[in-house]
PDB file of C-alpha atoms in Angstrom:
ATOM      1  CA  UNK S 257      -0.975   0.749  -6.932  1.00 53.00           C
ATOM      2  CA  UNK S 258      -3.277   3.784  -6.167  1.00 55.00           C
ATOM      3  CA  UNK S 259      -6.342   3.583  -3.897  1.00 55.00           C
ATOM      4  CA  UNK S 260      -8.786   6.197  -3.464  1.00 58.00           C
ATOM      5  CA  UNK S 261      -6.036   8.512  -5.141  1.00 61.00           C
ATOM      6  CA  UNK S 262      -3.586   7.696  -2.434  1.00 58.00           C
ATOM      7  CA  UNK S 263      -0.361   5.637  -3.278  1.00 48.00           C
ATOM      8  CA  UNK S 264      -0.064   2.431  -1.537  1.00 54.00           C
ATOM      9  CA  UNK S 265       2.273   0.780  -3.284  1.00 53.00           C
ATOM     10  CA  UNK S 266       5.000   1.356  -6.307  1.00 55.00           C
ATOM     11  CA  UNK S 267       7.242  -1.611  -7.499  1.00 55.00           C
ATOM     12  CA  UNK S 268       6.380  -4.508  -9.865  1.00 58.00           C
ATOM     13  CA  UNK S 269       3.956  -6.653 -10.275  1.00 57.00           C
ATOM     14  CA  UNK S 270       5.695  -9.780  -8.531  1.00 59.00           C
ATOM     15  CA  UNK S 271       7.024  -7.731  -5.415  1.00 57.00           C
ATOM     16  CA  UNK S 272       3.695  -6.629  -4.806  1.00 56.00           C
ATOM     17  CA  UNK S 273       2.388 -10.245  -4.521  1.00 54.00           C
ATOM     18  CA  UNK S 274       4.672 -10.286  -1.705  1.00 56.00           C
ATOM     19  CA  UNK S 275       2.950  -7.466   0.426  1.00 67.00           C
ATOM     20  CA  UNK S 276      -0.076 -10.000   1.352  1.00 77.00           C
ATOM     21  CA  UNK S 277       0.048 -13.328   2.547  1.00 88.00           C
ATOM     22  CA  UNK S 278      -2.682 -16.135   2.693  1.00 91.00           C
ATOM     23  CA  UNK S 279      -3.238 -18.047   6.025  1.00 95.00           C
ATOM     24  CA  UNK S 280      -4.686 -21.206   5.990  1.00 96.00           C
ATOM     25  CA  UNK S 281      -5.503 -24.394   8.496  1.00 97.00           C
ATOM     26  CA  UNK S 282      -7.387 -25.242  11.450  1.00 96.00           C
ATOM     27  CA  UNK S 283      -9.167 -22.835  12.880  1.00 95.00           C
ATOM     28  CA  UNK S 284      -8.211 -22.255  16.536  1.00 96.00           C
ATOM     29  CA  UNK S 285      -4.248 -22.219  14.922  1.00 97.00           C
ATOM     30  CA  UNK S 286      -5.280 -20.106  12.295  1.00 96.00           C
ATOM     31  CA  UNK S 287      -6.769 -17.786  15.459  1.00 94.00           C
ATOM     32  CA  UNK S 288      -3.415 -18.486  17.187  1.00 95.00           C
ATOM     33  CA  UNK S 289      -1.536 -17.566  14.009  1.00 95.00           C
ATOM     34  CA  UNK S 290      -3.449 -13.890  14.448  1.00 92.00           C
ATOM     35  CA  UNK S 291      -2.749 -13.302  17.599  1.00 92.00           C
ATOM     36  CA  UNK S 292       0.775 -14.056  17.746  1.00 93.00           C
ATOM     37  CA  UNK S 293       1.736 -12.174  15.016  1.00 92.00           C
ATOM     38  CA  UNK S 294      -0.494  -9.102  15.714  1.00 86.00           C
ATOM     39  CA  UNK S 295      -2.106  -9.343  12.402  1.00 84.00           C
ATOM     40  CA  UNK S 296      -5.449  -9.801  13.276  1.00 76.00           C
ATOM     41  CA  UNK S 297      -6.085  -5.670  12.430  1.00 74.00           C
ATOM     42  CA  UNK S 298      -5.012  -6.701   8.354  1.00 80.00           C
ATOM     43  CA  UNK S 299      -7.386  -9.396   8.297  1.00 85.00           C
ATOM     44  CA  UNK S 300      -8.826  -8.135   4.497  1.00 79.00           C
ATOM     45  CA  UNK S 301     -10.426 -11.982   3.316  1.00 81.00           C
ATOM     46  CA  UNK S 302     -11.882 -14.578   6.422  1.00 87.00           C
ATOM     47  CA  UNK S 303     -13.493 -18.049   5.501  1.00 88.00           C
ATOM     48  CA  UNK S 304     -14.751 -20.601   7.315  1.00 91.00           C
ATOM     49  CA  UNK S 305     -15.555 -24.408   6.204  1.00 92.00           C
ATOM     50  CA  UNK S 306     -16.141 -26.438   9.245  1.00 92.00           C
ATOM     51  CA  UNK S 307     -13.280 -26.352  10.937  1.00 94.00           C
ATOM     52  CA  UNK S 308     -10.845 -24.970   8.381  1.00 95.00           C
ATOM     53  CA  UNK S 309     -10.730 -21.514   8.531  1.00 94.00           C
ATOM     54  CA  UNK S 310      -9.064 -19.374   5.208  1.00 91.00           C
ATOM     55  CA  UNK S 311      -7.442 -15.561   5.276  1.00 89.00           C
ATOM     56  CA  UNK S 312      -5.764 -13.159   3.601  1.00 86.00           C
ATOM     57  CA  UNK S 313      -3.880 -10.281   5.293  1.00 86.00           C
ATOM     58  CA  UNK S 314      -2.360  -7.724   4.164  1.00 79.00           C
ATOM     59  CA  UNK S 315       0.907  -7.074   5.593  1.00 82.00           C
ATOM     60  CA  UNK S 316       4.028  -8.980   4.008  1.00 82.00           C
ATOM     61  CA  UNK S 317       5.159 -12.805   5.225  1.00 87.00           C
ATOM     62  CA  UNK S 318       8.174 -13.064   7.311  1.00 90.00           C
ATOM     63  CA  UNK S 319      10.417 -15.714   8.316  1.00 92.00           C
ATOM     64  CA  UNK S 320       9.298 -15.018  11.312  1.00 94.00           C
ATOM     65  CA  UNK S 321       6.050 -15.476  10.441  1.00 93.00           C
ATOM     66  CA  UNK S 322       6.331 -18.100   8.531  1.00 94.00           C
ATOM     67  CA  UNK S 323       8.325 -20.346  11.508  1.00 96.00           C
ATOM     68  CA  UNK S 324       5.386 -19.597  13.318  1.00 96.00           C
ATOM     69  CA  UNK S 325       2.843 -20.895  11.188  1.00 96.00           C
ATOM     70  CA  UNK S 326       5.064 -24.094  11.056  1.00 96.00           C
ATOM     71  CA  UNK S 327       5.358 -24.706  14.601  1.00 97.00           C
ATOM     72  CA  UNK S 328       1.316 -24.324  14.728  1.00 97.00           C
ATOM     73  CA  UNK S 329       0.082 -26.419  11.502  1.00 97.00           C
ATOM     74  CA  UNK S 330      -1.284 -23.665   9.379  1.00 97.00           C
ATOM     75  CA  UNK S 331      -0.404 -22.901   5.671  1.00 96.00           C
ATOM     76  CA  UNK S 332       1.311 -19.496   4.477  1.00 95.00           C
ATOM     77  CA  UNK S 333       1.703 -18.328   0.986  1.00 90.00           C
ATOM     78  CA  UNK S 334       1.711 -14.947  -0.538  1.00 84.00           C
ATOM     79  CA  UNK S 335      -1.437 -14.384  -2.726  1.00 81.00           C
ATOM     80  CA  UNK S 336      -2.403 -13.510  -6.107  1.00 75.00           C
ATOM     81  CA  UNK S 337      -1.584 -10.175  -8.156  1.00 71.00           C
ATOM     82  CA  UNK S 338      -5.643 -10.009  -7.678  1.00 72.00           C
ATOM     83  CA  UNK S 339      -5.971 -10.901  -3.883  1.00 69.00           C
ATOM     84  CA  UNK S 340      -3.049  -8.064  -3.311  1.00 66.00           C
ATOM     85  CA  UNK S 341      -4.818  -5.435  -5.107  1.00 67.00           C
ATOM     86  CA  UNK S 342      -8.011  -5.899  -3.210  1.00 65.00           C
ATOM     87  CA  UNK S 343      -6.111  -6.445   0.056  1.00 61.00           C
ATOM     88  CA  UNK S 344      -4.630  -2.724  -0.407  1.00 59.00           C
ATOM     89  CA  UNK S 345      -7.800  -1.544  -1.507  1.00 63.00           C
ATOM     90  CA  UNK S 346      -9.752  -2.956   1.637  1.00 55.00           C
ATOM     91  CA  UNK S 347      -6.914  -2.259   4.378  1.00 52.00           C
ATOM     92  CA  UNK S 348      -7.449   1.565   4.263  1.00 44.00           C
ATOM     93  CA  UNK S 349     -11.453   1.332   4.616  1.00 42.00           C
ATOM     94  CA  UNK S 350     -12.729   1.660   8.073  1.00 37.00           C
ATOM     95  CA  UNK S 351     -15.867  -0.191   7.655  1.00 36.00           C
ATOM     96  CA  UNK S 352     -14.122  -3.130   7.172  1.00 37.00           C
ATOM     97  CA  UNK S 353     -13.559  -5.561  10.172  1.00 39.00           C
ATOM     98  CA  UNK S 354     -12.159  -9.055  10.578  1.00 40.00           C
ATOM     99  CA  UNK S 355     -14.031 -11.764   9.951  1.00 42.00           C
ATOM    100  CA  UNK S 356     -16.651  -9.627   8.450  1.00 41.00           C
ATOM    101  CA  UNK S 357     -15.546  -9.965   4.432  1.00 38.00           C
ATOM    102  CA  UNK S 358     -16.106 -13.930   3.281  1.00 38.00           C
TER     103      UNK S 358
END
């Protein structure tokens, strides 16, 4: 995977699915979820519905992670072959903020 001529990633299509991960429940454990995990600086995707509250950040899942999420309610998945591209794309571009791509 190249972006903006830089390498970012060089493996196969399925172990790059697995360099992003998809966070998804209530909001305030979603928030939680961030913070916890120091993520919150990855966050490449943020929705909001109510009080549901989607994201995609790019940094792999760990178990660690993953317990976490457990203990607090919230949903964790890695993402699409699509969703990972973009989140490698977008992680390296310094206008881009949490929350601010939905």
């Amino acid at each position: 995977m190249i972006d903006r001529g830089e390498l970012v990633f060089t493996g196969d299509a399925e172990d790059a699915t697995y360099t992003a991960h998809e966070v998804a429940g209530n909001q305030d454990a979603v928030s939680v979820y961030l913070a916890k995990t120091s993520l919150g600086g990855f966050v490449v995707r943020d929705r909001a519905i109510g009080s549901m509250r989607s994201l995609v950040v790019a940094a792999a899942l760990t178990a660690e992670n993953e317990e976490l999420a457990g203990k607090l309610g919230v949903g964790v998945q890695p993402v699409s072959l699509q969703d990972t591209v973009a989140a490698h794309s977008r992680k390296n571009t310094d206008q881009i903020t949490q929350g601010e791509l939905s």
